[in-house]
Amino acid sequence: MKRIGVFTSGGDAPGMNACIRAVVRASCQREIEVYGIREGLQGMVENKIALLQTQDVANIIQRGGTILQSSRSKEFKTPTGREKSMQNLKTHGIEGLVCIGGDGSYAAMKVFNKEFSIPVIGCPGTIDNDIYGTDFTIGFDTAVNTVVEAVDKIRDTAESHNNVFFVEVMGRHSGAIALYSGISSGAESILLPEVTNDYDDLILKFKNKSKRKKRFSIVIVAEGDEEGNAIQIANKFKNSFPELSPKVTVLGHIQRGGAPSANDRILASRLGAAAVEALIDGKTNFALGVVDNNLTFTPLEKAINNKKEFNFDFYNLAEILSL
Ligand code: F6P
C-alpha cells in the first residue's frame, strides 16, 4: 500500500480533525502518501482530492468541524456516482480508504467495496454514539459536555423562576446524548426514543406532587423521541398541567461544534493511527472501535446491521437519582 485516501462524511463531529491528523501523521511515519478527499463522498464523485502532508495537519487537533469538510451525498448513492468516484481514486493511485463517519457512511463504503474491492477502514465519527462495535464514537463526549454546560446555565434561570424546562438535544434515532447529558446535568426526566413509556412516567411524576419536593425541573428530550420534539412535548404537557408554563430550549447544532474534549482527541488519535496500520496489514471492510479500552475490529457489515445496545442501567440510574 503506497497511497491512501481519507475523508469525513455525514454530520461533522468534534475530533474529526484529530483523526485526520492521526491518519496523516501515522501514514507519513510509514512512508505512505495520504490524499484528503474534500466534502466527503460528494467530493470523491467530483474529484476534490489533494495530497495532505504532515504540515497540513498542524494546529488542527484542537479544532472542531472538519478541515476536509463533509456532505451527505445523493450522487454517491447512484452507480454512476460510484463509478466516477472509483475513476477519480484510480487517477490518484489511491489503494485504500479511511472513512471517518457514521453508519450511513459505513453503508455507502460497504457497497463501494463490494463493487470495486477497494480496501476500506471505518473510524466512527458522529456525536450520536450509535455505532455498534465501539463504546464511544468520536465527538460524543464533546457533545455531551456542550449540553451539560448549557443545562447548567438553564438550571440557574429555571431555579430563579420555578420553571419547568424542556431541553431538546440531538439524536434522531439515538438517545445516547440525552441519556449521558441527563445523568451528568442532574435532569429530572429524560425522554428518548429507546424508552416508550417515558412520557407517561413524566406525567405521573408531576401528578404525584406529594413525592415531588422540587420547585423547578429540567427535562431532557432527544429530538427523536416517539412523543415528538421538545416543543410538541411541552405543548402536550401544558394541556395536562395548565398551571405550569413550561419553557423550551432547543440546543441544535451547537452540539456538533466546538473544540473536542481530551477524550475525543485521544479516541480519534488512536483510531486514526490504527486505521493506517490496518490498511498496511491488509485488513479491509472493518469498522474500528474501542471497547473496554481495547482496540476492536468489527466487520463493516456487522457494524451496519447491528444496533448498539442501549444502556438501561444508566437509564435506571438516572431515574433513581432524580427522585
Ligand atoms: O448524525 C448526527 C446528527 O447530529 C444527529 O444527531 C442529527 O439528528 C442530525 O445529525 C442532524 O443532521 P443535519 O444537520 O443534516 O440536519
CSV table of C-alpha atoms and ligand atoms in Angstrom, one decimal:
chain,number,residue,atom,x,y,z
A,1,MET,CA,0.0,0.0,0.0
A,2,LYS,CA,1.6,3.3,-1.1
A,3,ARG,CA,-1.3,5.7,-1.2
A,4,ILE,CA,-4.4,6.0,0.8
A,5,GLY,CA,-7.4,8.4,0.9
A,6,VAL,CA,-9.1,9.9,3.9
A,7,PHE,CA,-12.4,11.6,4.1
A,8,THR,CA,-15.0,12.8,6.6
A,9,SER,CA,-18.6,12.0,5.9
A,10,GLY,CA,-22.1,12.7,7.2
A,11,GLY,CA,-22.7,15.1,10.1
A,12,ASP,CA,-19.4,16.5,11.4
A,13,ALA,CA,-18.3,15.7,14.9
A,14,PRO,CA,-15.6,17.3,17.2
A,15,GLY,CA,-12.5,15.2,17.0
A,16,MET,CA,-12.7,14.5,13.2
A,17,ASN,CA,-9.7,16.8,12.7
A,18,ALA,CA,-7.7,14.9,15.4
A,19,CYS,CA,-8.5,11.7,13.5
A,20,ILE,CA,-7.4,13.2,10.1
A,21,ARG,CA,-4.2,14.4,11.7
A,22,ALA,CA,-3.5,10.9,13.1
A,23,VAL,CA,-4.2,9.3,9.7
A,24,VAL,CA,-1.8,11.7,8.0
A,25,ARG,CA,1.0,11.6,10.7
A,26,ALA,CA,0.8,7.8,11.1
A,27,SER,CA,1.0,7.4,7.3
A,28,CYS,CA,4.0,9.7,7.0
A,29,GLN,CA,5.8,7.6,9.6
A,30,ARG,CA,5.2,4.5,7.4
A,31,GLU,CA,6.1,6.3,4.2
A,32,ILE,CA,2.6,6.2,2.8
A,33,GLU,CA,1.1,9.1,0.9
A,34,VAL,CA,-2.2,10.4,2.1
A,35,TYR,CA,-4.8,12.1,-0.1
A,36,GLY,CA,-7.5,14.2,1.5
A,37,ILE,CA,-10.9,13.9,-0.2
A,38,ARG,CA,-12.8,17.1,0.4
A,39,GLU,CA,-16.5,17.4,1.1
A,40,GLY,CA,-17.0,13.7,1.9
A,41,LEU,CA,-18.4,11.3,-0.7
A,42,GLN,CA,-19.6,14.1,-2.9
A,43,GLY,CA,-16.0,15.3,-3.2
A,44,MET,CA,-15.0,11.8,-4.2
A,45,VAL,CA,-17.5,12.0,-7.0
A,46,GLU,CA,-16.3,15.4,-8.0
A,47,ASN,CA,-12.6,14.6,-7.8
A,48,LYS,CA,-11.9,17.1,-4.9
A,49,ILE,CA,-8.8,15.2,-4.0
A,50,ALA,CA,-5.4,16.6,-2.9
A,51,LEU,CA,-2.2,15.4,-1.2
A,52,LEU,CA,-2.0,16.0,2.5
A,53,GLN,CA,1.3,16.5,4.1
A,54,THR,CA,2.3,16.5,7.8
A,55,GLN,CA,2.4,20.3,7.9
A,56,ASP,CA,-1.2,20.4,6.5
A,57,VAL,CA,-2.5,18.9,9.7
A,58,ALA,CA,-0.5,21.1,12.1
A,59,ASN,CA,-2.6,23.0,14.6
A,60,ILE,CA,-5.8,21.2,13.9
A,61,ILE,CA,-6.1,18.8,16.9
A,62,GLN,CA,-8.0,21.4,18.9
A,63,ARG,CA,-10.3,22.5,16.2
A,64,GLY,CA,-14.0,21.4,15.8
A,65,GLY,CA,-15.6,20.7,12.5
A,66,THR,CA,-13.5,19.0,9.8
A,67,ILE,CA,-10.8,20.7,7.7
A,68,LEU,CA,-11.8,18.3,4.9
A,69,GLN,CA,-15.5,19.4,5.2
A,70,SER,CA,-18.3,16.9,4.9
A,71,SER,CA,-21.5,16.1,3.0
A,72,ARG,CA,-24.4,13.7,2.7
A,73,SER,CA,-24.1,12.8,-1.0
A,74,LYS,CA,-27.1,11.7,-3.0
A,75,GLU,CA,-24.9,11.2,-6.1
A,76,PHE,CA,-22.7,8.6,-4.5
A,77,LYS,CA,-25.8,6.5,-3.9
A,78,THR,CA,-26.1,6.1,-7.7
A,79,PRO,CA,-23.9,3.5,-9.6
A,80,THR,CA,-22.7,6.3,-11.9
A,81,GLY,CA,-21.6,8.4,-8.9
A,82,ARG,CA,-19.6,5.5,-7.5
A,83,GLU,CA,-18.2,4.7,-10.9
A,84,LYS,CA,-16.9,8.3,-11.2
A,85,SER,CA,-15.5,8.1,-7.7
A,86,MET,CA,-13.5,5.0,-8.4
A,87,GLN,CA,-12.1,6.5,-11.5
A,88,ASN,CA,-11.0,9.6,-9.5
A,89,LEU,CA,-9.4,7.4,-6.9
A,90,LYS,CA,-7.6,5.4,-9.6
A,91,THR,CA,-6.3,8.6,-11.2
A,92,HIS,CA,-4.6,9.5,-8.0
A,93,GLY,CA,-3.3,5.9,-7.4
A,94,ILE,CA,-5.3,5.6,-4.2
A,95,GLU,CA,-5.3,2.0,-3.0
A,96,GLY,CA,-7.2,2.1,0.3
A,97,LEU,CA,-9.6,4.4,2.2
A,98,VAL,CA,-10.1,5.6,5.7
A,99,CYS,CA,-13.7,6.8,6.2
A,100,ILE,CA,-14.4,8.9,9.2
A,101,GLY,CA,-18.2,9.0,9.7
A,102,GLY,CA,-21.4,7.3,10.9
A,103,ASP,CA,-23.4,4.3,9.9
A,104,GLY,CA,-24.7,5.9,6.7
A,105,SER,CA,-21.2,6.4,5.5
A,106,TYR,CA,-20.3,2.9,6.5
A,107,ALA,CA,-23.2,1.5,4.5
A,108,ALA,CA,-22.0,3.5,1.5
A,109,MET,CA,-18.5,2.1,1.9
A,110,LYS,CA,-19.8,-1.5,2.1
A,111,VAL,CA,-21.4,-1.1,-1.3
A,112,PHE,CA,-18.4,0.6,-2.8
A,113,ASN,CA,-16.1,-2.1,-1.6
A,114,LYS,CA,-18.4,-4.8,-2.9
A,115,GLU,CA,-18.3,-3.2,-6.4
A,116,PHE,CA,-14.7,-2.3,-6.7
A,117,SER,CA,-12.9,-4.3,-3.9
A,118,ILE,CA,-11.1,-1.2,-2.6
A,119,PRO,CA,-9.9,-1.8,1.0
A,120,VAL,CA,-11.9,0.3,3.5
A,121,ILE,CA,-11.4,1.0,7.2
A,122,GLY,CA,-14.1,3.0,9.1
A,123,CYS,CA,-13.4,5.3,12.1
A,124,PRO,CA,-16.7,6.0,14.0
A,125,GLY,CA,-17.2,9.8,13.8
A,126,THR,CA,-20.6,11.0,15.0
A,127,ILE,CA,-21.9,12.8,18.0
A,128,ASP,CA,-24.7,10.3,18.3
A,129,ASN,CA,-22.7,7.4,19.8
A,130,ASP,CA,-24.9,5.0,17.9
A,131,ILE,CA,-22.4,2.7,16.2
A,132,TYR,CA,-22.2,-0.9,17.0
A,133,GLY,CA,-18.7,-2.2,18.0
A,134,THR,CA,-17.4,0.7,19.9
A,135,ASP,CA,-18.1,2.0,23.4
A,136,PHE,CA,-17.9,5.6,22.2
A,137,THR,CA,-17.8,7.4,18.9
A,138,ILE,CA,-15.6,10.4,18.1
A,139,GLY,CA,-17.5,13.6,19.0
A,140,PHE,CA,-19.9,12.2,21.5
A,141,ASP,CA,-18.0,13.2,24.7
A,142,THR,CA,-17.7,16.8,23.5
A,143,ALA,CA,-21.3,17.0,22.5
A,144,VAL,CA,-22.4,15.7,25.9
A,145,ASN,CA,-20.1,18.3,27.6
A,146,THR,CA,-21.6,21.0,25.5
A,147,VAL,CA,-25.1,20.0,26.6
A,148,VAL,CA,-24.1,19.9,30.2
A,149,GLU,CA,-22.6,23.3,30.1
A,150,ALA,CA,-25.8,24.7,28.5
A,151,VAL,CA,-28.1,22.9,31.0
A,152,ASP,CA,-26.1,24.2,34.0
A,153,LYS,CA,-26.9,27.7,32.7
A,154,ILE,CA,-30.6,26.9,32.1
A,155,ARG,CA,-30.7,25.5,35.6
A,156,ASP,CA,-29.9,28.9,37.1
A,157,THR,CA,-32.8,30.6,35.5
A,158,ALA,CA,-35.1,27.6,36.0
A,159,GLU,CA,-34.4,27.8,39.7
A,160,SER,CA,-34.8,31.5,39.9
A,161,HIS,CA,-38.3,31.3,38.3
A,162,ASN,CA,-39.5,27.9,39.4
A,163,ASN,CA,-39.8,26.8,35.8
A,164,VAL,CA,-40.1,23.5,34.0
A,165,PHE,CA,-37.7,23.4,31.1
A,166,PHE,CA,-37.7,21.0,28.2
A,167,VAL,CA,-34.3,20.9,26.7
A,168,GLU,CA,-34.0,19.3,23.3
A,169,VAL,CA,-30.8,17.6,22.4
A,170,MET,CA,-29.7,15.9,19.1
A,171,GLY,CA,-30.3,12.2,18.3
A,172,ARG,CA,-32.8,11.5,15.6
A,173,HIS,CA,-32.6,7.7,16.3
A,174,SER,CA,-30.4,7.6,19.4
A,175,GLY,CA,-31.0,8.7,23.0
A,176,ALA,CA,-27.3,8.5,23.9
A,177,ILE,CA,-26.7,12.2,24.2
A,178,ALA,CA,-29.9,12.6,26.1
A,179,LEU,CA,-29.0,9.8,28.5
A,180,TYR,CA,-25.4,10.8,29.3
A,181,SER,CA,-26.2,14.6,29.5
A,182,GLY,CA,-29.3,13.8,31.5
A,183,ILE,CA,-27.3,12.0,34.1
A,184,SER,CA,-24.5,14.4,34.2
A,185,SER,CA,-26.7,17.5,34.4
A,186,GLY,CA,-29.0,16.0,37.0
A,187,ALA,CA,-32.1,16.1,34.9
A,188,GLU,CA,-35.4,15.2,36.5
A,189,SER,CA,-36.6,13.2,33.4
A,190,ILE,CA,-35.1,12.0,30.2
A,191,LEU,CA,-37.2,11.4,27.2
A,192,LEU,CA,-35.6,9.3,24.4
A,193,PRO,CA,-36.5,7.0,21.5
A,194,GLU,CA,-35.3,3.8,23.2
A,195,VAL,CA,-37.9,4.0,26.0
A,196,THR,CA,-41.5,4.1,25.0
A,197,ASN,CA,-43.3,4.9,28.3
A,198,ASP,CA,-41.1,7.7,29.4
A,199,TYR,CA,-43.6,10.5,28.7
A,200,ASP,CA,-46.3,8.7,30.7
A,201,ASP,CA,-43.8,8.4,33.6
A,202,LEU,CA,-43.1,12.1,33.4
A,203,ILE,CA,-46.8,12.9,33.7
A,204,LEU,CA,-47.1,10.5,36.7
A,205,LYS,CA,-44.1,12.2,38.4
A,206,PHE,CA,-45.8,15.6,38.1
A,207,LYS,CA,-49.2,14.3,39.2
A,208,ASN,CA,-47.6,12.6,42.2
A,209,LYS,CA,-46.9,16.0,43.8
A,210,SER,CA,-46.5,14.9,47.4
A,211,LYS,CA,-43.4,13.0,46.5
A,212,ARG,CA,-42.0,15.9,44.4
A,213,LYS,CA,-40.4,18.4,46.6
A,214,LYS,CA,-38.8,20.1,43.6
A,215,ARG,CA,-39.5,23.7,42.7
A,216,PHE,CA,-38.1,23.5,39.2
A,217,SER,CA,-37.4,20.8,36.7
A,218,ILE,CA,-35.2,20.1,33.8
A,219,VAL,CA,-36.4,17.5,31.3
A,220,ILE,CA,-34.0,16.4,28.6
A,221,VAL,CA,-35.7,15.4,25.3
A,222,ALA,CA,-33.9,13.6,22.5
A,223,GLU,CA,-35.1,15.1,19.2
A,224,GLY,CA,-36.2,11.6,18.0
A,225,ASP,CA,-38.4,10.8,21.0
A,226,GLU,CA,-41.5,8.9,19.9
A,227,GLU,CA,-43.8,11.6,21.5
A,228,GLY,CA,-42.3,14.3,19.3
A,229,ASN,CA,-39.8,17.0,19.7
A,230,ALA,CA,-39.4,19.2,22.7
A,231,ILE,CA,-41.9,21.9,21.5
A,232,GLN,CA,-44.6,19.3,20.8
A,233,ILE,CA,-44.0,17.6,24.1
A,234,ALA,CA,-44.1,20.8,26.1
A,235,ASN,CA,-47.4,21.7,24.4
A,236,LYS,CA,-48.9,18.4,25.3
A,237,PHE,CA,-47.5,18.7,28.9
A,238,LYS,CA,-49.2,22.1,29.2
A,239,ASN,CA,-52.5,20.5,28.4
A,240,SER,CA,-52.1,18.2,31.4
A,241,PHE,CA,-50.8,21.0,33.7
A,242,PRO,CA,-52.3,24.3,32.6
A,243,GLU,CA,-51.0,25.9,35.8
A,244,LEU,CA,-47.4,25.4,34.7
A,245,SER,CA,-45.7,27.4,31.9
A,246,PRO,CA,-43.1,25.1,30.5
A,247,LYS,CA,-40.2,26.7,28.7
A,248,VAL,CA,-38.4,25.0,25.7
A,249,THR,CA,-34.7,25.3,24.7
A,250,VAL,CA,-33.6,23.6,21.5
A,251,LEU,CA,-29.8,23.3,21.6
A,252,GLY,CA,-29.5,22.2,18.0
A,253,HIS,CA,-26.2,22.4,16.1
A,254,ILE,CA,-24.1,23.9,18.8
A,255,GLN,CA,-23.8,20.3,19.9
A,256,ARG,CA,-21.8,19.5,16.8
A,257,GLY,CA,-19.3,22.3,17.1
A,258,GLY,CA,-16.5,23.4,19.4
A,259,ALA,CA,-13.1,22.2,20.5
A,260,PRO,CA,-13.0,18.4,21.0
A,261,SER,CA,-12.6,17.2,24.6
A,262,ALA,CA,-9.4,15.4,25.6
A,263,ASN,CA,-11.3,12.1,25.5
A,264,ASP,CA,-12.4,12.7,21.9
A,265,ARG,CA,-8.9,13.8,20.9
A,266,ILE,CA,-7.4,10.6,22.3
A,267,LEU,CA,-10.1,8.3,20.8
A,268,ALA,CA,-9.7,10.0,17.4
A,269,SER,CA,-5.9,9.8,17.5
A,270,ARG,CA,-5.9,6.1,18.5
A,271,LEU,CA,-8.4,5.2,15.8
A,272,GLY,CA,-6.8,7.3,13.0
A,273,ALA,CA,-3.4,5.7,13.6
A,274,ALA,CA,-4.9,2.2,13.9
A,275,ALA,CA,-6.8,2.7,10.6
A,276,VAL,CA,-3.5,3.2,8.8
A,277,GLU,CA,-1.9,0.1,10.4
A,278,ALA,CA,-5.0,-1.9,9.5
A,279,LEU,CA,-4.7,-1.0,5.8
A,280,ILE,CA,-1.0,-1.8,5.8
A,281,ASP,CA,-1.8,-5.2,7.4
A,282,GLY,CA,-4.2,-5.9,4.5
A,283,LYS,CA,-7.3,-5.6,6.6
A,284,THR,CA,-10.4,-4.5,4.7
A,285,ASN,CA,-14.0,-3.7,5.4
A,286,PHE,CA,-13.6,-3.2,9.1
A,287,ALA,CA,-15.1,-0.7,11.5
A,288,LEU,CA,-12.6,0.3,14.2
A,289,GLY,CA,-13.7,0.9,17.8
A,290,VAL,CA,-12.5,0.9,21.4
A,291,VAL,CA,-14.3,-1.5,23.7
A,292,ASP,CA,-13.1,-1.7,27.4
A,293,ASN,CA,-10.2,0.4,26.3
A,294,ASN,CA,-9.1,-2.2,23.7
A,295,LEU,CA,-8.9,-1.6,20.0
A,296,THR,CA,-11.6,-3.6,18.2
A,297,PHE,CA,-12.2,-4.6,14.6
A,298,THR,CA,-15.8,-5.2,13.6
A,299,PRO,CA,-16.7,-6.3,10.1
A,300,LEU,CA,-18.4,-3.3,8.4
A,301,GLU,CA,-21.4,-5.4,7.6
A,302,LYS,CA,-21.8,-6.4,11.3
A,303,ALA,CA,-21.4,-2.7,12.4
A,304,ILE,CA,-24.1,-1.7,10.0
A,305,ASN,CA,-26.6,-4.5,10.7
A,306,ASN,CA,-26.4,-4.4,14.5
A,307,LYS,CA,-27.9,-1.8,16.8
A,308,LYS,CA,-25.7,-0.6,19.6
A,309,GLU,CA,-27.2,-1.7,22.9
A,310,PHE,CA,-29.0,0.9,24.9
A,311,ASN,CA,-27.7,1.3,28.4
A,312,PHE,CA,-30.7,0.6,30.5
A,313,ASP,CA,-28.6,0.5,33.7
A,314,PHE,CA,-27.8,4.1,33.1
A,315,TYR,CA,-31.4,4.9,32.4
A,316,ASN,CA,-32.5,3.3,35.7
A,317,LEU,CA,-29.7,5.2,37.5
A,318,ALA,CA,-31.0,8.5,36.1
A,319,GLU,CA,-34.4,7.6,37.4
A,320,ILE,CA,-33.2,6.7,40.9
A,321,LEU,CA,-31.1,9.8,41.2
A,322,SER,CA,-33.8,12.2,40.0
A,323,LEU,CA,-36.3,11.4,42.8
B,1,F6P,O1,-25.9,12.4,13.0
B,1,F6P,C1,-25.6,13.4,13.8
B,1,F6P,C2,-26.7,14.4,13.9
B,1,F6P,O2,-26.2,15.5,14.6
B,1,F6P,C3,-28.0,13.9,14.5
B,1,F6P,O3,-28.0,13.8,15.9
B,1,F6P,C4,-29.0,14.9,14.0
B,1,F6P,O4,-30.3,14.3,14.1
B,1,F6P,C5,-28.5,15.1,12.6
B,1,F6P,O5,-27.1,14.9,12.6
B,1,F6P,C6,-28.8,16.4,12.1
B,1,F6P,O6,-28.3,16.5,10.8
B,1,F6P,P1,-28.5,17.7,9.8
B,1,F6P,O7,-27.6,18.8,10.3
B,1,F6P,O8,-28.1,17.2,8.5
B,1,F6P,O9,-29.9,18.1,9.8
